[in-house]
Amino acid sequence: MAFHDLRSFLDALEAEGDLVRIHHEVDAVHEIAAHIRRSSDTDGPALLFEKVRCCGVRAAGGLFASRRKAVRALEVGAAEAVEKFVRAMEAPIPTRRVDSGPCKDVVLTGNDAGLTGFPICTYSELDSGPFITAAVAISRDPEDGGRNASIYRFELKGPHRLGVLAEAPHHLGIHIQKAEQRNVPLPVALAVGVAPAVLMATQWEAPYGVDELGLAGALLGRAVEVVRCETSDLEVPAAAEIIIEGRILPGVRETEGPFGEYTGYYTPAYPKPVLEITAISHRRDPIFQAMLTGMPTTENHVLKMIPMEASCLVNLRRRFPGVTAVHFPGAGGVGLMGVVALKVRAKNEARGVLATMLGSQGNKLVIVVDDDIDVLDMQQVMWAVCTRCQPDRDVIILPRMPGWQLDPSAPEPGTYAVMGINATRPVGEKFGTVARVPGVESVPPFR
Ligand SMILES: Cc1cc2nc3c(=O)[nH]c(=O)nc-3n(C[C@H](O)[C@H](O)[C@H](O)COP(=O)(O)O)c2cc1C
Ligand SMILES: [Mn+2]
């Protein structure tokens, strides 16, 4: 059974011993984050915080504290997760409008629609305040109405006010730009506590104008049911725990940040757009979802892995059909480092893969290995680097390449040098034979 909402996923994790309820009272300032951090660092469980000091609403966190849970969310084996995503990307299922749903159990408008009742967490030590980090922000292109759904962070600035980091080329940033050009507010709805497939679908690198909720439908095997908002024409997942409706005010900027980001470093404070809350609706006894980011690897990184690997795999295979797997390890913040497995067919093919990755993805370090290497196992990957690569011949360094904004070592933001390592065996030449022990697979597990 696909997980159509947050609760069914939590139930499955609990039944499998992969969810722990925290019964003692915890603080939304750092304490929830500390628990998620510990779980992330120890391949630990998802957490359900039954009592949060600030308010009567429960919080869930660490849902993607390990890749195992992201794979579980897709209901496939570890080896099939990326391919399931690839297939879904090719056959999206549009959303289905319904009249009502659980997210409308309680509807608050006007002054009642305040955020003080929700356990919005403060994460890293120097963060400027509490942030909503697991909200799917839904908005429409002010010109053609095309929908976008993706995760953006929102800083709590007051009971009815959130700051947002959303800049072009990210799609919400484009919507904000277009609305500001017309000097009109941009309606935005935040869905908190949604089906895990919806969260994962948002991390697909979908072209502008493509609705991420359609991919979520394909992952779930049926259309995501959506209901109309109270204060705008936007449609939001009916099964969400909490919907926060609002509008981004044209031309308004307020300081947001600093915030401990996915690179493991803080991003500085600077003025950003503001979302003014117009309504909040939620389930009875809602569960607020917290999501930790910061020093890799956290649930933020894990959530992005499979979608980004699937997007990259599809792109690479168009040019290099021999590519069998891609992995973006947590250590690179999921994207600064990429590992590609290739069934090499032609001389220098691996160099072509390296150049493509280095020139188009913002990857700072790319390693190409043969297809006998498990890209998820960095022990095997580094073994291949050590035994199948000669640095003077097999390392490519390109200076001054376009890259991510957030690399603290970059000489100027968005520009850095990149490195590719060809750790594949030479084609058509004699090479050492890998020593293997026969019969390992038939030995039963010891524990
Ligand atoms: C937990 C989490 C938080 C994120 N926060 C932001 C953010 O605040 N701003 C941003 O631009 N991207 C953020 N991202 C990345 C975007 O969600 C991602 O790049 C997405 O593909 C953008 O999609 P879009 O361009 O379709 O809106 C976040 C991702 C995750 C997983
Ligand atoms: Mn998009």
PDB file of N, CA, C and O in Angstrom, residues 246-277:
ATOM      1  N   GLY A 246      -1.142  32.082   2.422  1.00  0.00           N
ATOM      2  CA  GLY A 246      -0.683  33.453   2.561  1.00  0.00           C
ATOM      3  C   GLY A 246      -0.395  34.073   1.218  1.00  0.00           C
ATOM      4  O   GLY A 246      -0.720  33.507   0.162  1.00  0.00           O
ATOM      5  N   ARG A 247       0.190  35.268   1.253  1.00  0.00           N
ATOM      6  CA  ARG A 247       0.566  35.934   0.008  1.00  0.00           C
ATOM      7  C   ARG A 247       1.878  36.666   0.219  1.00  0.00           C
ATOM      8  O   ARG A 247       2.128  37.249   1.291  1.00  0.00           O
ATOM      9  N   ILE A 248       2.717  36.571  -0.793  1.00  0.00           N
ATOM     10  CA  ILE A 248       4.000  37.267  -0.741  1.00  0.00           C
ATOM     11  C   ILE A 248       3.774  38.691  -1.245  1.00  0.00           C
ATOM     12  O   ILE A 248       3.201  38.906  -2.319  1.00  0.00           O
ATOM     13  N   LEU A 249       4.182  39.648  -0.419  1.00  0.00           N
ATOM     14  CA  LEU A 249       3.865  41.046  -0.690  1.00  0.00           C
ATOM     15  C   LEU A 249       4.870  41.636  -1.674  1.00  0.00           C
ATOM     16  O   LEU A 249       6.075  41.496  -1.483  1.00  0.00           O
ATOM     17  N   PRO A 250       4.396  42.280  -2.749  1.00  0.00           N
ATOM     18  CA  PRO A 250       5.340  42.786  -3.765  1.00  0.00           C
ATOM     19  C   PRO A 250       6.232  43.874  -3.184  1.00  0.00           C
ATOM     20  O   PRO A 250       5.753  44.751  -2.463  1.00  0.00           O
ATOM     21  N   GLY A 251       7.502  43.761  -3.458  1.00  0.00           N
ATOM     22  CA  GLY A 251       8.443  44.816  -3.092  1.00  0.00           C
ATOM     23  C   GLY A 251       8.861  44.829  -1.628  1.00  0.00           C
ATOM     24  O   GLY A 251       9.743  45.599  -1.258  1.00  0.00           O
ATOM     25  N   VAL A 252       8.278  43.978  -0.789  1.00  0.00           N
ATOM     26  CA  VAL A 252       8.623  43.995   0.642  1.00  0.00           C
ATOM     27  C   VAL A 252       9.829  43.078   0.882  1.00  0.00           C
ATOM     28  O   VAL A 252       9.882  41.957   0.374  1.00  0.00           O
ATOM     29  N   ARG A 253      10.799  43.560   1.646  1.00  0.00           N
ATOM     30  CA  ARG A 253      11.961  42.758   2.023  1.00  0.00           C
ATOM     31  C   ARG A 253      12.249  42.957   3.496  1.00  0.00           C
ATOM     32  O   ARG A 253      12.184  44.076   3.994  1.00  0.00           O
ATOM     33  N   GLU A 254      12.558  41.849   4.188  1.00  0.00           N
ATOM     34  CA  GLU A 254      12.998  41.924   5.579  1.00  0.00           C
ATOM     35  C   GLU A 254      14.170  40.967   5.751  1.00  0.00           C
ATOM     36  O   GLU A 254      14.239  39.932   5.081  1.00  0.00           O
ATOM     37  N   THR A 255      15.045  41.306   6.693  1.00  0.00           N
ATOM     38  CA  THR A 255      16.227  40.465   6.904  1.00  0.00           C
ATOM     39  C   THR A 255      15.810  39.059   7.327  1.00  0.00           C
ATOM     40  O   THR A 255      14.966  38.893   8.200  1.00  0.00           O
ATOM     41  N   GLU A 256      16.403  38.068   6.669  1.00  0.00           N
ATOM     42  CA  GLU A 256      16.173  36.666   7.003  1.00  0.00           C
ATOM     43  C   GLU A 256      17.529  36.006   7.168  1.00  0.00           C
ATOM     44  O   GLU A 256      18.464  36.326   6.443  1.00  0.00           O
ATOM     45  N   GLY A 257      17.643  35.049   8.109  1.00  0.00           N
ATOM     46  CA  GLY A 257      18.896  34.363   8.359  1.00  0.00           C
ATOM     47  C   GLY A 257      19.666  35.045   9.477  1.00  0.00           C
ATOM     48  O   GLY A 257      19.164  36.039  10.025  1.00  0.00           O
ATOM     49  N   PRO A 258      20.866  34.548   9.807  1.00  0.00           N
ATOM     50  CA  PRO A 258      21.568  33.402   9.212  1.00  0.00           C
ATOM     51  C   PRO A 258      20.877  32.071   9.500  1.00  0.00           C
ATOM     52  O   PRO A 258      20.059  31.967  10.391  1.00  0.00           O
ATOM     53  N   PHE A 259      21.281  31.070   8.703  1.00  0.00           N
ATOM     54  CA  PHE A 259      20.688  29.743   8.830  1.00  0.00           C
ATOM     55  C   PHE A 259      21.758  28.694   8.511  1.00  0.00           C
ATOM     56  O   PHE A 259      22.489  28.837   7.523  1.00  0.00           O
ATOM     57  N   GLY A 260      21.842  27.673   9.342  1.00  0.00           N
ATOM     58  CA  GLY A 260      22.796  26.572   9.111  1.00  0.00           C
ATOM     59  C   GLY A 260      22.316  25.745   7.932  1.00  0.00           C
ATOM     60  O   GLY A 260      21.288  25.104   8.003  1.00  0.00           O
ATOM     61  N   GLU A 261      23.078  25.786   6.832  1.00  0.00           N
ATOM     62  CA  GLU A 261      22.617  25.215   5.556  1.00  0.00           C
ATOM     63  C   GLU A 261      23.175  23.819   5.293  1.00  0.00           C
ATOM     64  O   GLU A 261      24.006  23.314   6.046  1.00  0.00           O
ATOM     65  N   TYR A 262      22.754  23.255   4.160  1.00  0.00           N
ATOM     66  CA  TYR A 262      23.073  21.869   3.829  1.00  0.00           C
ATOM     67  C   TYR A 262      24.546  21.635   3.500  1.00  0.00           C
ATOM     68  O   TYR A 262      24.988  20.513   3.389  1.00  0.00           O
ATOM     69  N   THR A 263      25.307  22.724   3.307  1.00  0.00           N
ATOM     70  CA  THR A 263      26.749  22.558   3.120  1.00  0.00           C
ATOM     71  C   THR A 263      27.437  22.277   4.453  1.00  0.00           C
ATOM     72  O   THR A 263      28.608  21.913   4.494  1.00  0.00           O
ATOM     73  N   GLY A 264      26.728  22.510   5.549  1.00  0.00           N
ATOM     74  CA  GLY A 264      27.339  22.368   6.869  1.00  0.00           C
ATOM     75  C   GLY A 264      27.811  23.701   7.426  1.00  0.00           C
ATOM     76  O   GLY A 264      28.413  23.743   8.504  1.00  0.00           O
ATOM     77  N   TYR A 265      27.557  24.790   6.697  1.00  0.00           N
ATOM     78  CA  TYR A 265      27.967  26.139   7.122  1.00  0.00           C
ATOM     79  C   TYR A 265      26.744  27.061   7.134  1.00  0.00           C
ATOM     80  O   TYR A 265      25.734  26.756   6.510  1.00  0.00           O
ATOM     81  N   TYR A 266      26.913  28.186   7.811  1.00  0.00           N
ATOM     82  CA  TYR A 266      25.812  29.160   7.828  1.00  0.00           C
ATOM     83  C   TYR A 266      25.797  29.980   6.551  1.00  0.00           C
ATOM     84  O   TYR A 266      26.851  30.281   5.986  1.00  0.00           O
ATOM     85  N   THR A 267      24.583  30.343   6.122  1.00  0.00           N
ATOM     86  CA  THR A 267      24.460  31.376   5.094  1.00  0.00           C
ATOM     87  C   THR A 267      24.118  32.677   5.814  1.00  0.00           C
ATOM     88  O   THR A 267      23.399  32.671   6.814  1.00  0.00           O
ATOM     89  N   PRO A 268      24.635  33.798   5.318  1.00  0.00           N
ATOM     90  CA  PRO A 268      24.468  35.051   6.042  1.00  0.00           C
ATOM     91  C   PRO A 268      23.045  35.604   5.958  1.00  0.00           C
ATOM     92  O   PRO A 268      22.266  35.211   5.086  1.00  0.00           O
ATOM     93  N   ALA A 269      22.749  36.530   6.853  1.00  0.00           N
ATOM     94  CA  ALA A 269      21.459  37.223   6.828  1.00  0.00           C
ATOM     95  C   ALA A 269      21.463  38.258   5.710  1.00  0.00           C
ATOM     96  O   ALA A 269      22.468  38.915   5.475  1.00  0.00           O
ATOM     97  N   TYR A 270      20.348  38.373   5.004  1.00  0.00           N
ATOM     98  CA  TYR A 270      20.147  39.493   4.072  1.00  0.00           C
ATOM     99  C   TYR A 270      18.654  39.638   3.797  1.00  0.00           C
ATOM    100  O   TYR A 270      17.876  38.737   4.136  1.00  0.00           O
ATOM    101  N   PRO A 271      18.210  40.741   3.222  1.00  0.00           N
ATOM    102  CA  PRO A 271      16.770  40.980   3.068  1.00  0.00           C
ATOM    103  C   PRO A 271      16.122  40.015   2.067  1.00  0.00           C
ATOM    104  O   PRO A 271      16.677  39.783   0.991  1.00  0.00           O
ATOM    105  N   LYS A 272      14.971  39.494   2.463  1.00  0.00           N
ATOM    106  CA  LYS A 272      14.259  38.538   1.606  1.00  0.00           C
ATOM    107  C   LYS A 272      12.747  38.821   1.649  1.00  0.00           C
ATOM    108  O   LYS A 272      12.262  39.512   2.550  1.00  0.00           O
ATOM    109  N   PRO A 273      12.008  38.255   0.675  1.00  0.00           N
ATOM    110  CA  PRO A 273      10.559  38.480   0.631  1.00  0.00           C
ATOM    111  C   PRO A 273       9.837  37.939   1.870  1.00  0.00           C
ATOM    112  O   PRO A 273      10.382  37.121   2.620  1.00  0.00           O
ATOM    113  N   VAL A 274       8.606  38.407   2.041  1.00  0.00           N
ATOM    114  CA  VAL A 274       7.818  38.094   3.238  1.00  0.00           C
ATOM    115  C   VAL A 274       6.457  37.526   2.829  1.00  0.00           C
ATOM    116  O   VAL A 274       5.818  38.039   1.907  1.00  0.00           O
ATOM    117  N   LEU A 275       6.041  36.469   3.534  1.00  0.00           N
ATOM    118  CA  LEU A 275       4.725  35.866   3.317  1.00  0.00           C
ATOM    119  C   LEU A 275       3.819  36.275   4.473  1.00  0.00           C
ATOM    120  O   LEU A 275       4.124  36.015   5.630  1.00  0.00           O
ATOM    121  N   GLU A 276       2.690  36.898   4.101  1.00  0.00           N
ATOM    122  CA  GLU A 276       1.712  37.311   5.110  1.00  0.00           C
ATOM    123  C   GLU A 276       0.624  36.240   5.165  1.00  0.00           C
ATOM    124  O   GLU A 276       0.060  35.881   4.137  1.00  0.00           O
ATOM    125  N   ILE A 277       0.347  35.714   6.377  1.00  0.00           N
ATOM    126  CA  ILE A 277      -0.585  34.589   6.517  1.00  0.00           C
ATOM    127  C   ILE A 277      -2.028  35.077   6.416  1.00  0.00           C
ATOM    128  O   ILE A 277      -2.403  36.065   7.064  1.00  0.00           O
TER     129      ILE A 277
END
